[in-house]
Coordinates of C-alpha atoms and ligand atoms in Angstrom, one line a residue:
M1 CA 99.5 126.3 70.2
K2 CA 100.9 123.2 71.9
K3 CA 99.3 122.1 75.1
K4 CA 101.7 122.4 78.1
I5 CA 101.5 119.3 80.3
A6 CA 103.0 118.0 83.5
I7 CA 102.8 114.4 84.7
L8 CA 103.3 113.9 88.4
G9 CA 104.4 110.2 88.7
S10 CA 105.3 109.7 85.0
T11 CA 107.3 106.5 85.7
G12 CA 104.3 104.7 87.2
S13 CA 101.6 102.7 85.6
I14 CA 99.2 105.7 85.1
G15 CA 102.1 108.0 84.2
Q16 CA 103.4 105.6 81.5
A17 CA 99.8 105.0 80.1
S18 CA 99.5 108.8 79.8
L19 CA 102.8 109.1 78.0
K20 CA 101.7 106.4 75.6
I21 CA 98.8 108.6 74.6
I22 CA 101.0 111.7 74.2
K23 CA 103.7 109.8 72.3
N24 CA 101.4 109.4 69.3
N25 CA 100.5 113.1 69.3
L26 CA 103.8 114.7 70.3
K27 CA 103.2 117.7 68.0
E28 CA 100.2 118.7 70.1
F29 CA 102.0 118.6 73.4
N30 CA 104.9 120.4 75.1
I31 CA 106.0 118.2 78.0
F32 CA 107.0 120.6 80.7
L33 CA 107.5 118.3 83.7
L34 CA 107.8 114.6 84.5
S35 CA 108.6 113.0 87.9
G36 CA 109.6 109.7 89.4
N37 CA 111.1 108.1 92.4
S38 CA 113.8 105.5 92.1
N39 CA 113.6 103.8 88.7
Q40 CA 116.8 105.3 87.2
I41 CA 116.7 103.5 83.9
L42 CA 113.1 104.6 83.2
I43 CA 113.9 108.2 84.3
N44 CA 116.8 108.3 81.9
A45 CA 114.7 106.9 79.1
Q46 CA 111.9 109.4 79.7
I47 CA 114.4 112.3 79.7
K48 CA 115.8 111.2 76.4
K49 CA 112.6 110.5 74.7
Y50 CA 110.3 113.3 75.9
K51 CA 112.8 116.0 76.6
P52 CA 110.9 117.6 79.5
K53 CA 112.0 121.0 80.8
V54 CA 111.9 119.7 84.4
F55 CA 112.3 116.3 86.1
V56 CA 111.6 115.8 89.8
I57 CA 113.2 112.8 91.4
N58 CA 112.2 111.8 94.9
N59 CA 114.9 109.3 95.7
F60 CA 117.9 111.4 96.8
A61 CA 120.6 109.0 95.5
V62 CA 119.0 108.7 92.1
Y63 CA 118.4 112.4 92.0
K64 CA 122.1 113.1 92.6
Q65 CA 123.2 110.7 89.9
I66 CA 120.8 112.1 87.3
K67 CA 121.5 115.7 88.3
K68 CA 125.2 115.0 87.7
K69 CA 124.6 113.4 84.4
Y70 CA 122.6 116.3 83.0
K71 CA 124.5 119.1 84.7
N72 CA 125.5 120.8 81.4
K73 CA 122.1 120.3 79.8
K74 CA 119.1 122.6 79.7
I75 CA 116.8 120.3 81.7
K76 CA 116.3 121.2 85.4
I77 CA 116.4 118.4 87.8
Y78 CA 114.9 118.8 91.3
N79 CA 114.7 116.5 94.3
K80 CA 111.5 117.9 95.7
F81 CA 108.5 119.6 94.1
S82 CA 108.9 122.4 96.7
H83 CA 112.3 123.2 95.2
I84 CA 110.7 124.3 91.9
P85 CA 110.8 128.1 91.6
L86 CA 107.4 129.8 92.2
S87 CA 107.6 131.6 88.9
L88 CA 106.9 128.3 87.2
T89 CA 105.1 128.5 83.9
K90 CA 101.4 128.1 83.5
L91 CA 100.2 124.7 82.3
D92 CA 97.2 123.4 80.3
I93 CA 97.1 120.0 81.9
T94 CA 98.5 118.3 84.9
I95 CA 98.1 114.6 85.5
S96 CA 98.3 113.7 89.2
A97 CA 99.5 110.1 89.3
I98 CA 101.9 109.7 92.2
V99 CA 100.9 106.9 94.5
G100 CA 99.8 107.6 98.1
I101 CA 99.6 110.7 100.2
A102 CA 103.0 111.7 98.8
G103 CA 101.0 113.1 95.9
L104 CA 99.0 115.5 98.0
E105 CA 101.3 118.5 98.1
P106 CA 102.6 118.3 94.5
T107 CA 98.9 118.1 93.4
I108 CA 98.0 121.2 95.4
Q109 CA 101.1 123.0 94.0
F110 CA 100.2 122.1 90.4
I111 CA 96.5 123.0 90.7
K112 CA 97.6 126.6 91.2
K113 CA 99.4 126.4 87.8
S114 CA 97.1 124.4 85.7
K115 CA 93.9 125.0 83.7
K116 CA 92.9 121.4 84.1
I117 CA 93.9 118.7 86.5
L118 CA 93.4 115.0 85.8
L119 CA 93.2 113.2 89.2
A120 CA 94.3 109.5 89.4
N121 CA 95.8 109.7 92.9
K122 CA 92.9 108.6 95.0
E123 CA 94.8 108.8 98.3
T124 CA 95.1 112.6 97.7
I125 CA 91.4 112.9 96.9
I126 CA 90.4 110.9 100.0
C127 CA 92.6 112.9 102.4
G128 CA 92.7 116.4 100.8
W129 CA 89.5 116.8 98.9
H130 CA 88.3 119.9 100.7
I131 CA 91.6 121.7 100.0
I132 CA 91.7 120.6 96.4
R133 CA 88.0 121.5 95.7
N134 CA 88.3 124.9 97.2
L135 CA 91.6 125.7 95.5
C136 CA 90.2 124.6 92.1
K137 CA 87.2 126.9 92.6
K138 CA 89.5 129.7 93.4
T139 CA 91.9 129.1 90.5
K140 CA 89.1 128.0 88.1
T141 CA 91.0 124.8 87.5
K142 CA 88.9 122.1 85.9
I143 CA 89.0 118.7 87.7
I144 CA 88.6 115.5 85.8
P145 CA 88.8 112.2 87.8
I146 CA 90.5 109.5 85.8
D147 CA 90.1 106.5 88.1
S148 CA 87.9 104.5 85.7
E149 CA 84.9 104.1 88.0
H150 CA 84.9 107.8 88.8
F151 CA 85.5 108.9 85.2
S152 CA 82.4 106.8 84.4
I153 CA 80.3 108.2 87.2
D154 CA 81.3 111.7 86.1
Q155 CA 80.2 111.0 82.5
L156 CA 77.0 109.3 83.4
T157 CA 75.7 111.8 86.0
K158 CA 76.5 115.0 84.2
N159 CA 73.4 117.2 84.3
F160 CA 71.7 115.0 87.0
Q161 CA 71.1 115.7 90.6
D162 CA 70.8 113.5 93.7
K163 CA 67.0 113.6 93.4
D164 CA 67.2 112.0 90.0
I165 CA 69.3 109.1 91.1
E166 CA 68.3 105.9 92.9
K167 CA 71.5 103.8 93.0
I168 CA 75.1 104.0 92.0
Y169 CA 77.1 100.8 91.6
I170 CA 80.9 100.8 91.5
T171 CA 82.2 97.7 89.9
A172 CA 85.1 95.6 91.3
S173 CA 86.8 92.8 89.4
G174 CA 87.2 90.8 92.7
G175 CA 91.0 90.6 92.0
P176 CA 93.1 87.4 92.1
F177 CA 91.4 85.8 95.1
L178 CA 87.8 86.0 94.0
N179 CA 87.6 82.2 93.7
R180 CA 90.5 81.1 95.9
S181 CA 89.6 78.8 98.8
L182 CA 89.3 80.8 102.0
K183 CA 91.3 78.2 103.9
S184 CA 94.4 79.0 101.8
F185 CA 94.2 82.8 102.5
K186 CA 96.8 82.3 105.2
R187 CA 99.4 81.4 102.6
I188 CA 98.9 84.4 100.4
K189 CA 102.1 86.3 99.6
A190 CA 102.5 89.8 98.1
S191 CA 103.7 88.1 94.9
D192 CA 100.2 86.4 94.6
A193 CA 98.3 89.6 95.5
V194 CA 100.0 91.7 92.8
K195 CA 98.9 89.4 90.1
H196 CA 95.7 91.2 89.1
P197 CA 93.6 89.2 86.6
K198 CA 92.4 92.2 84.6
W199 CA 94.4 95.4 85.2
K200 CA 98.1 96.0 84.9
M201 CA 98.8 98.5 87.7
G202 CA 101.3 99.6 90.3
K203 CA 102.0 97.3 93.3
K204 CA 100.0 99.2 95.9
I205 CA 96.8 99.5 94.0
S206 CA 97.1 95.9 92.9
I207 CA 97.4 94.7 96.5
D208 CA 94.5 97.0 97.5
S209 CA 92.5 95.4 94.7
S210 CA 93.2 91.9 96.0
N211 CA 91.3 92.5 99.3
L212 CA 88.9 95.1 98.0
M213 CA 90.5 97.9 99.9
N214 CA 90.8 99.6 96.6
K215 CA 87.0 99.7 96.4
V216 CA 86.7 101.0 99.9
L217 CA 89.1 103.8 99.0
E218 CA 87.1 104.3 95.7
L219 CA 83.8 104.6 97.5
I220 CA 85.3 107.3 99.8
E221 CA 86.8 108.9 96.6
A222 CA 83.3 108.9 95.1
Y223 CA 81.7 110.4 98.2
R224 CA 84.3 113.2 97.9
L225 CA 84.0 113.8 94.2
F226 CA 80.2 113.6 93.7
P227 CA 77.7 115.2 96.0
F228 CA 75.2 112.3 96.0
N229 CA 73.8 110.6 99.1
P230 CA 76.5 108.1 100.1
K231 CA 73.8 105.5 101.0
K232 CA 73.1 105.3 97.2
Y233 CA 76.5 103.7 96.5
E234 CA 77.2 100.0 96.4
I235 CA 80.1 97.9 95.3
V236 CA 79.2 95.1 92.9
I237 CA 81.6 92.3 91.7
H238 CA 82.0 92.3 87.9
P239 CA 84.9 90.0 87.2
Q240 CA 85.3 91.1 83.5
S241 CA 86.2 94.7 84.4
L242 CA 84.4 96.0 81.3
V243 CA 81.6 98.0 83.0
H244 CA 83.0 100.5 85.4
A245 CA 79.9 102.1 86.9
I246 CA 76.1 101.6 86.7
I247 CA 73.6 104.3 87.6
I248 CA 70.0 103.6 88.2
F249 CA 67.9 106.7 87.6
K250 CA 64.5 107.3 89.1
N251 CA 63.0 107.9 85.7
G252 CA 63.2 104.1 85.0
Q253 CA 66.4 104.2 83.0
T254 CA 69.7 102.6 83.9
K255 CA 72.9 103.6 82.3
F256 CA 76.3 102.0 82.5
L257 CA 79.7 102.9 81.0
Y258 CA 81.5 100.2 79.2
H259 CA 85.1 100.4 78.0
E260 CA 87.9 97.9 77.5
T261 CA 90.1 97.3 80.5
D262 CA 92.7 99.9 79.6
M263 CA 93.3 103.1 81.6
R264 CA 94.3 104.9 78.4
I265 CA 90.6 105.2 77.6
P266 CA 89.6 107.4 80.6
I267 CA 92.9 109.2 80.5
A268 CA 92.7 110.0 76.8
N269 CA 89.0 111.0 77.0
A270 CA 89.9 113.3 79.9
I271 CA 92.8 114.9 78.0
Y272 CA 90.7 115.4 74.8
E273 CA 87.4 115.9 76.6
N274 CA 85.8 113.0 74.6
N275 CA 86.7 114.5 71.3
F276 CA 89.1 112.2 69.5
D277 CA 89.4 108.8 67.9
I278 CA 90.6 106.0 70.2
Q279 CA 92.0 104.1 67.2
N280 CA 94.8 106.6 67.3
I281 CA 96.0 105.0 70.5
L282 CA 94.5 101.5 70.6
K283 CA 95.0 99.9 67.3
R284 CA 93.2 96.6 67.9
R285 CA 89.6 96.9 69.0
K286 CA 88.0 93.7 70.3
D287 CA 84.6 92.5 69.2
I288 CA 82.4 94.4 71.6
L289 CA 79.3 92.2 71.2
K290 CA 81.4 89.2 72.3
N291 CA 82.4 91.1 75.4
F292 CA 78.7 91.8 76.2
E293 CA 78.1 88.1 76.3
K294 CA 80.5 87.7 79.2
F295 CA 79.0 90.2 81.6
K296 CA 78.4 88.9 85.1
F297 CA 77.5 90.9 88.2
K298 CA 77.2 89.6 91.8
R299 CA 77.1 91.0 95.3
V300 CA 80.3 91.2 97.5
D301 CA 80.9 88.2 99.8
K302 CA 81.8 89.9 103.1
K303 CA 83.4 86.8 104.5
R304 CA 85.9 86.8 101.6
F305 CA 86.3 90.6 101.7
P306 CA 85.7 91.7 105.3
I307 CA 87.4 95.1 104.5
V308 CA 84.2 96.4 102.9
T309 CA 82.5 96.3 106.3
L310 CA 84.8 99.1 107.5
L311 CA 83.0 101.6 105.3
P312 CA 79.8 102.9 106.7
K313 CA 81.1 103.6 110.2
Y314 CA 84.0 105.8 109.4
F315 CA 83.6 107.5 106.1
N316 CA 81.7 110.6 107.3
K317 CA 84.2 111.5 110.0
N318 CA 86.8 113.7 108.3
S319 CA 89.7 112.0 110.0
G320 CA 88.4 108.4 109.4
P321 CA 89.4 108.2 105.8
I322 CA 92.8 109.8 106.5
I323 CA 93.4 107.2 109.3
L324 CA 92.2 104.4 107.1
N325 CA 94.4 105.5 104.2
A326 CA 97.6 106.0 106.3
S327 CA 97.2 102.7 108.2
N328 CA 96.6 100.9 104.9
E329 CA 99.7 102.5 103.2
V330 CA 101.8 101.2 106.1
L331 CA 100.2 97.7 106.0
V332 CA 100.6 97.3 102.3
S333 CA 104.3 98.3 102.4
K334 CA 104.9 95.9 105.4
F335 CA 103.0 93.2 103.5
I336 CA 105.3 93.6 100.5
D337 CA 108.3 93.3 102.9
G338 CA 106.8 90.1 104.4
K339 CA 106.4 91.7 107.8
V340 CA 102.6 91.4 107.8
S341 CA 100.3 88.6 106.6
F342 CA 97.5 89.1 104.1
K343 CA 94.9 88.1 106.7
S344 CA 96.1 90.6 109.3
I345 CA 95.5 93.6 107.1
Y346 CA 91.8 93.9 107.9
P347 CA 92.0 93.3 111.7
T348 CA 94.8 95.8 112.0
L349 CA 92.9 98.5 110.1
K350 CA 89.9 97.8 112.3
A351 CA 92.0 98.0 115.4
V352 CA 93.5 101.4 114.4
L353 CA 90.1 102.8 113.4
G354 CA 88.7 101.5 116.7
D355 CA 91.5 102.8 118.9
K356 CA 90.4 105.0 121.8
D357 CA 92.8 107.8 120.7
F358 CA 90.9 107.9 117.4
K359 CA 88.4 110.3 119.1
K360 CA 91.1 112.9 119.6
Y361 CA 91.6 113.0 115.9
A362 CA 88.0 112.8 114.9
I363 CA 87.7 116.4 113.9
K364 CA 84.5 117.8 112.5
R365 CA 85.8 120.7 110.5
S366 CA 87.5 120.2 107.1
P367 CA 91.1 119.3 107.9
S368 CA 93.9 121.7 107.0
I369 CA 97.1 120.3 105.5
N370 CA 98.7 120.3 108.9
D371 CA 95.7 118.4 110.4
I372 CA 96.0 115.9 107.6
Y373 CA 99.7 115.2 108.3
K374 CA 99.1 115.1 112.1
I375 CA 96.3 112.5 111.7
D376 CA 98.3 110.6 109.0
R377 CA 101.4 110.4 111.4
W378 CA 99.3 109.2 114.3
A379 CA 97.7 106.4 112.2
R380 CA 101.1 105.4 110.8
N381 CA 102.7 105.2 114.3
K382 CA 99.7 103.3 115.7
T383 CA 99.8 100.8 112.9
I384 CA 103.6 100.2 113.2
K385 CA 103.1 99.7 117.0
L386 CA 100.4 97.1 116.4
I387 CA 102.5 95.3 113.9
E388 CA 105.5 95.2 116.2
K389 CA 103.3 94.0 119.1
K390 CA 102.0 91.2 116.9
N391 CA 105.4 90.2 115.7
R392 CA 107.0 90.2 119.1
Ligands
NAD401 P1 102.8 103.2 90.4 O1 103.4 102.6 91.7 O2 102.9 102.4 89.2 O3 103.4 104.6 90.2 C1 103.6 105.6 91.2 C2 104.3 106.8 90.7 O4 104.6 107.6 91.9 C3 105.7 106.5 90.2 O5 106.0 107.5 89.2 C4 106.7 106.7 91.3 O6 107.9 107.0 90.9 C5 106.0 107.8 92.1 N1 106.3 107.8 93.5 C6 106.2 106.8 94.4 N2 106.5 107.2 95.6 C7 106.8 108.5 95.5 C8 107.1 109.5 96.5 N3 107.3 109.2 97.8 N4 107.3 110.8 96.1 C9 107.1 111.1 94.8 N5 106.8 110.2 93.8 C10 106.6 108.9 94.2 O7 101.3 103.5 90.8 P2 100.0 103.6 89.7 O8 99.4 102.3 89.6 O9 100.4 104.4 88.5 O10 99.0 104.5 90.6 C11 99.2 105.9 90.8 C12 97.9 106.4 91.4 O11 96.8 106.3 90.5 C13 97.5 105.7 92.7 O12 97.0 106.6 93.6 C14 96.4 104.7 92.2 O13 95.5 104.4 93.2 C15 95.8 105.5 91.1 N6 95.1 104.7 90.1 C16 95.9 103.8 89.4 C17 95.3 103.0 88.4 C18 96.1 102.0 87.6 O14 95.5 101.4 86.6 N7 97.4 101.9 87.8 C19 93.9 103.1 88.2 C20 93.2 104.0 88.9 C21 93.8 104.8 89.9
MG402 MG1 89.5 102.2 89.8

């Protein structure tokens, strides 16, 4: 039987990496649903090539054009995930790869229909983990994180408990500004920040990687996914991006997970549960021993990456991560539009988190979906106000 699969965010970097894996094994998969936002050329190309039964297109103008083009065809085109009929077929695998909190509701919707969910969308894990975890328990849906660091932690800590573990390092490449002079930080533009030296990724995560916000989000993601003492986690700079997590066990052993800097490796291993030959997807394999010679690890310089100092104070309040995430989504998009400077991202995040109204939103219980949106909206508005005040 073919595996029925849905890819939420198929036109993005993770979505396309997933399709590259599937492309070589099309006889094993039945591509049920793909989704995108505004890249009309790519949406058309994916419809032609993969013949999904359903395509969800978020941008209304693009949705209308595509819907018109395929009006006499079998494919169903929707503008919103919520427009898909409830009687939707059951799926084997869903890959959650929309960027930002926009992925939260589609992910929740598809957990209910899937045997297994591969989670790339970290913003959704950060904001909606309690909902996702409880729902997966209820529907017996298996969760596999595919963010490379989390995929590695998952693999390395299977069958171990908190009492067995001394330390967990999450690696960070350090991004494009690891060695740039601090004085020149005021001239950084979005076009510089998206040039990641090691990973080819979407714009938002590339910008988040350039100031280490991505690692802050990933630490919160790890606190959510794995029930270890948060104090055991630390970020370590590893410019080669070949080791993705390091676990020091109390029994004297240290394990790390190495794989080449290619997201297809965690994604494919999650799809096939480690049971396949990577040569089917990646034809050229580099000389691994040569890679080992290059390994370097160093501590994070907090002057260069002050964003990492935001972490300890806010992570354990349920609303802190939601506020941090929402404010950051706004700041990244304004930075791309040239309305916010690179250097003002950190102080603005700090100001929003330190706002006196924060307390009103610092709820103790696990947030419901309405709580999440309420907190998210407050943080977005607050951030926009601070940006406008600064630009006045
Ligand atoms: P991307 O920008 O390349 O792709 C995002 C996808 O989401 C696209 O398909 C886009 O059409 C869709 N999308 C954007 N806005 C939308 C909206 N409002 N509604 C519905 N769909 C929308 O991003 P990416 O790099 O593929 O990252 C996706 C997620 O995976 C992010 O949460 C990111 O942090 C995470 N992630 C990415 C990588 C990577 O290597 N790219 C690695 C680890 C984790
Ligand atoms: Mg990662």
